[in-house]
């Protein structure tokens, strides 16, 4: 793909036929004109939202406070307040994008609003809420987001048939994607029978990317062989390219050709979750490697800025004839990765995360609805209390920083001394992640104005050194118990780190100096680290403590 001189990476991406969307929306973006600047300067032509985004938006600034307190005084429920807030923001967003919507003939200029994820297993309730949202926003450039659960497929068909445009979200597997395309076509067929103009109905199918690599890489690390390690970081792109092949195959079928002849719009593939989770991978890889004309890429703000700064396009556009994609998934199967189980797991976890975010959003809304009107008037006692809380926070964070320093030494030493080759590779990878996590904690402390205590960090380092003199049967040398005891210690350390991220995530609800989305990523990574360490701990326990007779009894 050629890049016009001086146009910039995002302009080149747009010129290549990719619709650049932002995975974010807040009143700050709307009120400060930032969204319009992104349209003008960054070639953004659409926005997606989800419960996590709204929960994050609510925690930043005070633009929602007055409305929420008024809703509380009026006796509205939390669900009613969430409905009012989200539809107001999305309506305003639709108005900002109206010129884009008109300029692109209704293709872009879209803002997506998700149904309550707690309804995902109830098709009728999902369809009913989709109708409410569509009517409340009242803008033609709205997309209603519906999760692609099995029950969600029925709801998708129902609302498409009624002329409601849909962003089908949370797609991971090729099988489910084909079912989504079938549900869309079924809805169009019913709409045609009802006499609706098919040209007025639009849809995108959101295929999730980065989470696939996160889960696959975790399982490859557990396998630990060289054959497994070389497969890391490639599954998400391969899965997406196969999805695009399925899309092109559908467009060639007679069923779609009949709908297209009747004026139906293509249900474009949308690449979602394109922020890179593993910092060792290029931060724009899920944009560059999926720069396929006619698709949408919705990016979190950090990814959008990264691509604007240093994004590149491949020399040749990815095509449906990419045989390497199918070969890669076959190679995963050969080393023992069950890709079907991965996509099922990701769909379940994705829905659970949305439900958790919805609950967090409701809790935040409820607190603000019933806040005292004079809550902002701080007394001297309040100020003293805050000073004490700041002091305690500094102690808390420095204790964790010291623990992270000692923990890093333990991970490095354990990786070098591991008696299991695969385990040593996994520990070396974890050691690098732990160092990055400690650096992330240091940056957070800087943002909060908390100085790092070098004396405490040094004590953490010394404590780890002293910890080598542990009661494992040997004093100066490693014993057969060393791998097991060290893995248990590392597991406890990671669990403590995860607790720290959770604590900071709570504080992020009321402190905009804390990056909520980054803390979510750190917490997710800590959970993956815990799972890896648990597998290593179990293997060490079996190796060290399980007798040969018992092993033979289990595996005759």
XYZ file of C-alpha atoms in Angstrom:
556
model
C 0.000 0.000 0.000
C 1.404 3.398 -0.923
C 1.442 6.143 1.690
C 0.695 9.667 0.428
C 3.532 12.005 1.299
C 3.020 14.007 4.460
C -0.367 12.490 5.170
C 0.559 10.650 8.344
C -0.097 7.023 9.314
C -3.787 7.474 10.204
C -4.473 9.241 6.917
C -2.736 6.403 5.103
C -4.778 3.846 7.011
C -7.978 5.661 6.105
C -6.879 5.957 2.467
C -6.282 2.200 2.471
C -9.995 1.703 3.097
C -9.964 1.105 6.852
C -12.485 3.037 8.948
C -10.709 4.443 12.012
C -12.943 4.321 15.090
C -12.181 5.246 18.696
C -13.010 2.825 21.497
C -13.903 5.517 24.020
C -16.497 8.162 24.842
C -16.886 10.550 27.757
C -18.354 13.942 28.523
C -14.821 15.300 28.711
C -14.283 14.295 25.080
C -17.617 15.797 24.109
C -17.599 19.001 26.161
C -14.007 20.022 25.480
C -14.272 19.528 21.721
C -11.695 16.740 21.833
C -13.927 14.386 19.879
C -14.273 16.896 17.060
C -10.487 17.333 17.023
C -10.070 13.569 16.646
C -12.424 13.635 13.674
C -10.584 16.561 12.089
C -6.989 15.687 12.965
C -6.934 11.914 13.497
C -9.367 10.720 10.797
C -11.674 9.153 13.396
C -15.046 8.330 11.797
C -16.805 6.410 14.573
C -16.913 5.540 18.267
C -17.628 2.375 20.228
C -18.571 2.206 23.897
C -19.068 -0.522 26.475
C -19.822 -0.707 30.224
C -16.125 -0.475 31.115
C -15.729 2.735 29.105
C -18.724 4.359 30.784
C -17.506 3.300 34.243
C -14.118 4.862 33.472
C -15.738 8.041 32.126
C -17.784 8.436 35.285
C -14.657 8.231 37.445
C -12.971 11.127 35.619
C -14.022 14.658 36.421
C -17.347 15.865 37.753
C -19.437 16.447 34.632
C -21.940 13.766 35.638
C -22.424 14.839 39.252
C -25.178 17.398 38.867
C -27.320 15.177 36.676
C -26.852 12.184 38.946
C -27.775 14.085 42.092
C -30.874 15.464 40.381
C -31.866 11.953 39.310
C -31.358 10.793 42.892
C -33.545 13.570 44.310
C -36.241 12.674 41.777
C -36.257 9.101 43.060
C -34.935 7.379 39.936
C -33.454 3.888 40.192
C -29.784 3.238 39.459
C -30.705 1.427 36.228
C -32.778 4.426 35.129
C -29.873 6.752 35.893
C -27.408 4.590 33.937
C -29.846 4.567 31.028
C -30.180 8.364 31.128
C -26.417 8.997 31.336
C -25.400 6.620 28.585
C -28.134 7.610 26.147
C -27.403 11.312 26.700
C -23.690 10.836 25.975
C -24.294 8.669 22.931
C -26.921 11.051 21.533
C -24.436 13.913 21.837
C -21.773 11.754 20.217
C -24.120 10.932 17.333
C -24.686 14.651 16.795
C -20.935 15.304 16.614
C -20.569 12.541 14.022
C -23.664 13.546 12.003
C -21.628 15.293 9.254
C -19.428 12.197 8.891
C -22.532 10.018 8.721
C -23.961 12.176 5.952
C -20.676 12.432 4.054
C -20.172 8.635 4.020
C -23.733 7.807 3.017
C -24.539 6.347 6.426
C -21.613 3.924 6.446
C -19.526 5.691 9.107
C -20.164 8.456 11.609
C -21.483 5.769 13.941
C -21.677 5.617 17.741
C -22.297 2.256 19.424
C -24.271 1.759 22.641
C -24.464 -1.638 24.337
C -27.495 -3.303 25.845
C -27.287 -4.304 29.494
C -24.903 -7.333 29.387
C -26.858 -8.981 32.199
C -29.548 -9.683 29.577
C -27.213 -11.556 27.230
C -28.837 -14.930 27.895
C -32.378 -13.614 27.391
C -33.117 -12.923 23.727
C -36.481 -11.255 24.267
C -35.203 -8.947 27.021
C -32.160 -8.043 24.909
C -34.351 -7.160 21.934
C -36.683 -5.117 24.153
C -33.805 -3.085 25.575
C -32.367 -2.571 22.092
C -35.689 -1.005 21.067
C -35.687 1.263 24.158
C -32.150 2.456 23.480
C -32.869 3.036 19.788
C -35.916 5.140 20.591
C -34.273 7.039 23.468
C -31.225 8.111 21.444
C -33.310 8.775 18.364
C -30.440 9.196 15.907
C -30.003 7.335 12.595
C -26.243 6.927 13.113
C -26.650 4.850 16.274
C -25.490 1.241 16.507
C -27.002 -0.971 19.213
C -24.363 -3.380 20.511
C -25.591 -6.910 21.175
C -23.226 -9.672 22.419
C -22.946 -12.646 20.080
C -24.098 -15.251 22.572
C -26.342 -18.020 21.248
C -29.367 -16.269 22.744
C -28.050 -12.981 21.387
C -28.276 -14.316 17.811
C -32.061 -14.471 18.052
C -32.204 -10.903 19.345
C -29.935 -9.723 16.506
C -32.256 -11.171 13.893
C -35.308 -9.683 15.616
C -34.039 -6.098 15.812
C -32.471 -6.109 12.338
C -35.867 -7.192 11.029
C -37.341 -4.081 12.683
C -34.863 -1.773 10.982
C -32.521 -1.243 13.947
C -28.817 -1.078 13.053
C -26.631 -3.392 15.122
C -23.002 -3.735 16.174
C -22.647 -7.425 17.007
C -19.979 -7.652 19.693
C -17.897 -10.219 21.571
C -17.128 -12.524 18.620
C -14.143 -14.840 19.043
C -14.719 -18.014 17.019
C -15.165 -18.584 13.301
C -18.184 -20.785 13.979
C -19.917 -18.057 15.957
C -18.997 -15.467 13.322
C -20.706 -17.517 10.630
C -23.771 -17.737 12.885
C -23.684 -13.943 13.270
C -23.621 -13.444 9.513
C -26.528 -15.881 9.204
C -28.505 -14.014 11.895
C -27.934 -10.724 10.074
C -29.121 -12.137 6.768
C -32.170 -13.693 8.426
C -33.071 -10.297 9.876
C -32.660 -8.646 6.477
C -34.871 -11.260 4.845
C -37.598 -10.609 7.413
C -37.189 -6.850 6.957
C -37.581 -7.248 3.188
C -40.737 -9.296 3.663
C -42.079 -6.507 5.915
C -41.464 -3.974 3.160
C -38.551 -2.147 4.837
C -35.855 -0.376 2.859
C -32.778 -2.564 3.377
C -30.453 0.321 2.535
C -31.405 1.967 5.840
C -30.178 -0.999 7.904
C -26.485 -1.160 8.790
C -24.376 -3.574 10.823
C -20.822 -4.401 11.827
C -19.540 -7.638 13.355
C -16.966 -6.997 16.090
C -14.286 -9.678 16.065
C -12.107 -9.480 19.193
C -8.360 -9.636 18.664
C -5.839 -9.124 21.491
C -7.554 -11.328 24.055
C -7.001 -14.304 21.745
C -3.216 -13.893 21.878
C -3.332 -13.338 25.630
C -5.072 -16.660 26.246
C -3.171 -18.626 23.605
C 0.220 -17.325 24.798
C -0.680 -18.261 28.362
C -1.330 -21.848 27.300
C 1.780 -21.978 25.129
C 3.869 -20.827 28.093
C 2.385 -23.640 30.165
C 3.352 -26.162 27.473
C 6.843 -24.678 27.492
C 8.428 -26.462 24.510
C 10.423 -24.656 21.846
C 7.757 -25.622 19.321
C 5.158 -23.908 21.499
C 7.191 -20.753 22.123
C 7.669 -19.915 18.441
C 3.872 -19.889 17.993
C 3.277 -17.034 20.446
C 1.781 -13.727 19.358
C 0.325 -14.934 16.051
C -3.011 -16.603 16.821
C -5.135 -13.438 16.996
C -4.088 -12.201 13.563
C -4.506 -15.669 12.071
C -7.981 -16.031 13.553
C -9.002 -12.605 12.226
C -7.726 -13.317 8.735
C -9.694 -16.545 8.657
C -12.736 -14.559 9.763
C -12.219 -12.235 6.810
C -12.054 -15.253 4.515
C -15.405 -16.419 5.924
C -16.796 -12.934 5.294
C -15.727 -12.987 1.637
C -17.118 -16.482 1.197
C -20.492 -15.285 2.527
C -20.557 -12.362 0.087
C -20.100 -14.788 -2.815
C -23.064 -16.965 -1.839
C -26.415 -16.694 -3.715
C -28.281 -15.868 -0.504
C -26.291 -12.693 0.020
C -26.347 -11.806 -3.661
C -30.151 -11.755 -3.562
C -30.122 -9.462 -0.525
C -27.517 -7.179 -2.071
C -29.641 -6.899 -5.212
C -32.489 -5.744 -2.940
C -30.295 -2.949 -1.538
C -28.824 -4.646 1.553
C -25.700 -3.197 3.150
C -22.648 -5.342 3.839
C -22.116 -6.250 7.492
C -18.533 -5.025 7.777
C -15.962 -6.877 9.895
C -14.811 -4.722 12.820
C -11.542 -5.478 14.591
C -12.102 -4.829 18.309
C -9.829 -5.120 21.351
C -6.874 -3.956 19.265
C -4.806 -2.603 22.151
C -1.742 -4.813 22.614
C -1.712 -6.518 26.018
C 1.843 -7.923 25.880
C 4.362 -5.034 25.971
C 6.936 -7.149 24.140
C 4.813 -6.983 20.979
C 4.683 -3.920 18.680
C 1.982 -1.624 20.046
C 0.369 -1.159 16.615
C 0.485 -4.751 15.369
C -3.286 -5.320 15.556
C -3.830 -2.298 13.340
C -1.016 -2.751 10.822
C -1.549 -6.478 10.317
C -5.298 -6.097 9.790
C -5.280 -3.121 7.417
C -7.876 -4.635 5.100
C -10.007 -2.386 2.899
C -13.667 -2.340 3.875
C -13.065 -3.181 7.539
C -13.291 -1.116 10.728
C -10.600 -0.900 13.403
C -11.790 0.495 16.737
C -8.806 1.473 18.859
C -8.370 2.580 22.460
C -6.887 6.060 22.730
C -3.365 4.815 23.454
C -3.330 2.630 20.340
C -4.742 5.443 18.208
C -1.978 7.772 19.387
C 0.668 5.093 18.889
C -0.400 4.457 15.308
C -0.602 8.192 14.615
C 2.983 8.472 15.857
C 4.714 5.480 14.259
C 2.178 3.187 12.619
C 3.020 1.564 9.309
C 1.092 -0.364 6.674
C 2.296 -3.673 5.239
C 3.858 -3.632 1.787
C 1.029 -5.856 0.581
C -2.524 -5.814 1.910
C -3.568 -8.921 3.870
C -5.741 -11.070 1.612
C -8.198 -13.908 1.966
C -5.647 -16.201 0.327
C -3.399 -16.086 3.387
C -2.906 -19.832 3.861
C -0.518 -19.227 6.737
C -3.483 -18.370 8.981
C -5.046 -21.826 8.762
C -1.612 -23.433 9.050
C -0.940 -21.533 12.269
C -4.132 -22.722 13.945
C -3.269 -26.271 12.862
C 0.183 -25.869 14.434
C -1.464 -24.768 17.706
C -3.594 -27.889 17.661
C -0.492 -30.021 17.033
C 1.254 -28.733 20.175
C -1.839 -29.299 22.302
C -3.746 -25.985 22.267
C -7.514 -26.513 22.016
C -8.548 -23.407 20.090
C -12.248 -24.158 20.430
C -11.883 -24.209 24.191
C -10.019 -20.906 24.015
C -12.775 -19.103 22.123
C -15.464 -20.549 24.424
C -13.471 -19.417 27.450
C -12.975 -15.935 26.032
C -16.662 -15.480 25.269
C -17.590 -16.488 28.819
C -14.879 -14.308 30.382
C -15.708 -11.360 28.128
C -19.351 -11.429 29.122
C -18.410 -11.768 32.792
C -16.115 -8.738 32.544
C -18.867 -6.679 30.943
C -21.268 -7.730 33.694
C -18.696 -6.819 36.357
C -18.131 -3.429 34.712
C -21.877 -2.850 34.542
C -22.146 -3.611 38.239
C -19.236 -1.274 39.010
C -20.895 1.419 36.901
C -24.148 0.969 38.810
C -22.377 1.194 42.153
C -20.589 4.396 41.142
C -23.832 5.898 39.854
C -25.651 4.939 43.046
C -23.022 6.552 45.262
C -23.100 9.799 43.333
C -26.906 9.902 43.145
C -27.146 9.928 46.907
C -24.093 12.025 47.764
C -24.741 14.850 50.195
C -25.244 18.183 48.463
C -22.635 19.771 50.676
C -20.179 16.923 50.280
C -17.740 19.180 48.473
C -17.494 21.570 51.461
C -14.487 20.204 53.245
C -13.971 20.910 56.931
C -10.689 21.086 58.766
C -11.366 17.594 60.065
C -11.864 16.354 56.500
C -8.545 17.876 55.457
C -6.778 16.240 58.382
C -8.343 12.921 57.501
C -7.177 13.310 53.904
C -3.631 14.082 55.003
C -3.602 10.921 57.098
C -4.954 8.898 54.181
C -2.212 10.295 51.941
C 0.418 9.275 54.499
C -1.028 5.775 54.740
C -1.171 5.468 50.961
C 2.527 6.340 50.736
C 3.372 3.618 53.283
C 1.138 1.139 51.482
C 2.625 1.761 48.036
C 6.220 1.762 49.263
C 5.625 -1.554 51.026
C 4.404 -2.999 47.736
C 7.341 -1.435 45.879
C 9.761 -3.020 48.329
C 7.997 -6.345 47.914
C 8.197 -6.004 44.135
C 11.956 -5.364 44.359
C 12.506 -8.485 46.436
C 10.123 -10.459 44.279
C 11.973 -9.498 41.121
C 15.211 -10.874 42.535
C 13.429 -14.115 43.420
C 11.964 -14.512 39.923
C 15.338 -13.896 38.290
C 17.139 -16.360 40.534
C 14.434 -18.994 40.208
C 14.507 -18.727 36.426
C 18.276 -19.266 36.360
C 18.245 -22.131 38.846
C 15.095 -23.961 37.736
C 15.637 -27.705 37.288
C 12.844 -27.809 34.703
C 13.766 -26.350 31.280
C 10.228 -25.378 30.318
C 9.632 -23.948 33.767
C 12.818 -21.919 33.533
C 11.662 -20.372 30.252
C 8.273 -19.498 31.750
C 9.941 -17.987 34.843
C 12.296 -15.882 32.718
C 9.267 -14.482 30.885
C 7.552 -13.818 34.209
C 10.656 -12.096 35.581
C 10.556 -9.601 32.711
C 6.852 -8.970 33.345
C 7.457 -8.486 37.077
C 10.125 -5.878 36.319
C 7.695 -4.065 34.013
C 5.006 -4.238 36.712
C 7.379 -2.738 39.291
C 8.200 0.076 36.862
C 4.483 0.634 36.318
C 3.998 0.921 40.087
C 6.828 3.460 40.280
C 5.181 5.582 37.562
C 1.852 5.426 39.394
C 3.567 6.551 42.607
C 5.114 9.469 40.731
C 1.724 10.453 39.344
C 0.294 10.376 42.873
C 3.166 12.439 44.269
C 4.418 9.530 46.404
C 8.241 9.295 46.483
C 9.740 5.816 46.374
C 11.610 4.919 49.528
C 14.998 3.614 48.420
C 15.677 2.316 51.913
C 12.536 0.219 51.797
C 13.423 -1.018 48.308
C 16.865 -1.981 49.544
C 15.298 -3.817 52.475
C 13.119 -5.721 50.043
C 16.197 -6.717 48.071
C 18.037 -7.789 51.226
C 15.009 -9.676 52.490
C 15.001 -11.757 49.325
C 18.704 -12.489 49.732
C 18.179 -13.505 53.334
C 15.218 -15.590 52.265
C 17.598 -17.950 50.532
C 18.410 -19.279 54.020
C 15.009 -20.897 54.156
C 14.117 -24.090 56.049
C 13.958 -26.344 52.992
C 16.389 -28.908 54.325
C 19.516 -27.240 52.926
C 21.227 -24.019 53.956
C 23.718 -22.992 51.305
C 22.626 -25.153 48.366
C 19.374 -25.854 46.607
C 17.320 -28.790 47.766
C 14.639 -30.781 45.920
C 12.144 -28.533 47.720
C 13.594 -25.289 46.351
C 11.542 -25.206 43.150
C 8.317 -25.880 45.058
C 8.900 -23.414 47.882
C 10.111 -20.669 45.583
C 7.132 -21.109 43.272
C 4.776 -20.873 46.247
C 6.533 -17.684 47.379
C 6.301 -16.175 43.924
C 2.634 -17.115 43.699
C 1.918 -15.393 47.011
C 3.790 -12.321 45.792
C 1.761 -12.107 42.586
C -1.477 -12.527 44.530
C -0.380 -9.621 46.725
C 0.429 -7.551 43.648
C -3.017 -8.271 42.217
C -4.545 -7.078 45.491
C -2.571 -3.835 45.136
C -3.890 -3.300 41.591
C -7.433 -3.928 42.834
C -6.981 -1.394 45.617
C -5.691 1.219 43.173
C -8.539 0.400 40.779
C -10.999 1.300 43.552
C -9.177 4.583 44.145
C -9.279 5.288 40.398
C -13.032 5.707 40.657
C -12.474 9.022 42.436
C -8.910 9.989 41.472
C -8.295 10.833 37.819
C -4.532 10.626 38.361
C -4.919 6.837 38.339
C -5.282 5.218 34.879
C -8.249 2.871 35.272
C -7.768 1.129 31.918
C -4.058 0.547 32.586
C -4.838 -0.866 36.032
C -7.343 -3.248 34.419
C -4.582 -4.444 32.097
C -2.119 -4.872 34.979
C -4.696 -6.810 36.974
C -5.476 -9.051 34.029
C -1.783 -9.757 33.606
C -1.376 -10.549 37.314
C -4.190 -13.079 37.034
C -2.425 -14.698 34.068
C 0.827 -14.766 36.045
C -0.966 -16.466 38.948
C -2.350 -19.129 36.624
C 1.102 -19.814 35.171
C 2.697 -20.033 38.628
C -0.034 -22.374 39.841
C 0.752 -24.710 36.958
C 4.476 -24.532 37.774
C 3.754 -25.100 41.465
C 1.656 -28.190 40.727
C 4.352 -29.575 38.448
C 7.038 -28.964 41.105
C 4.909 -30.628 43.775
C 4.392 -33.666 41.593
C 8.078 -33.820 40.699
C 9.291 -33.407 44.267
C 6.746 -35.033 46.547
C 4.820 -37.606 44.543
C 6.292 -41.099 44.897
C 6.988 -43.255 41.853
C 4.532 -45.880 43.127
C 1.774 -43.290 43.236
C 2.738 -41.993 39.803
C 2.587 -45.507 38.375
C -0.741 -46.086 40.054
C -2.150 -43.037 38.325
C -0.485 -43.767 34.980
C -0.131 -47.549 34.619
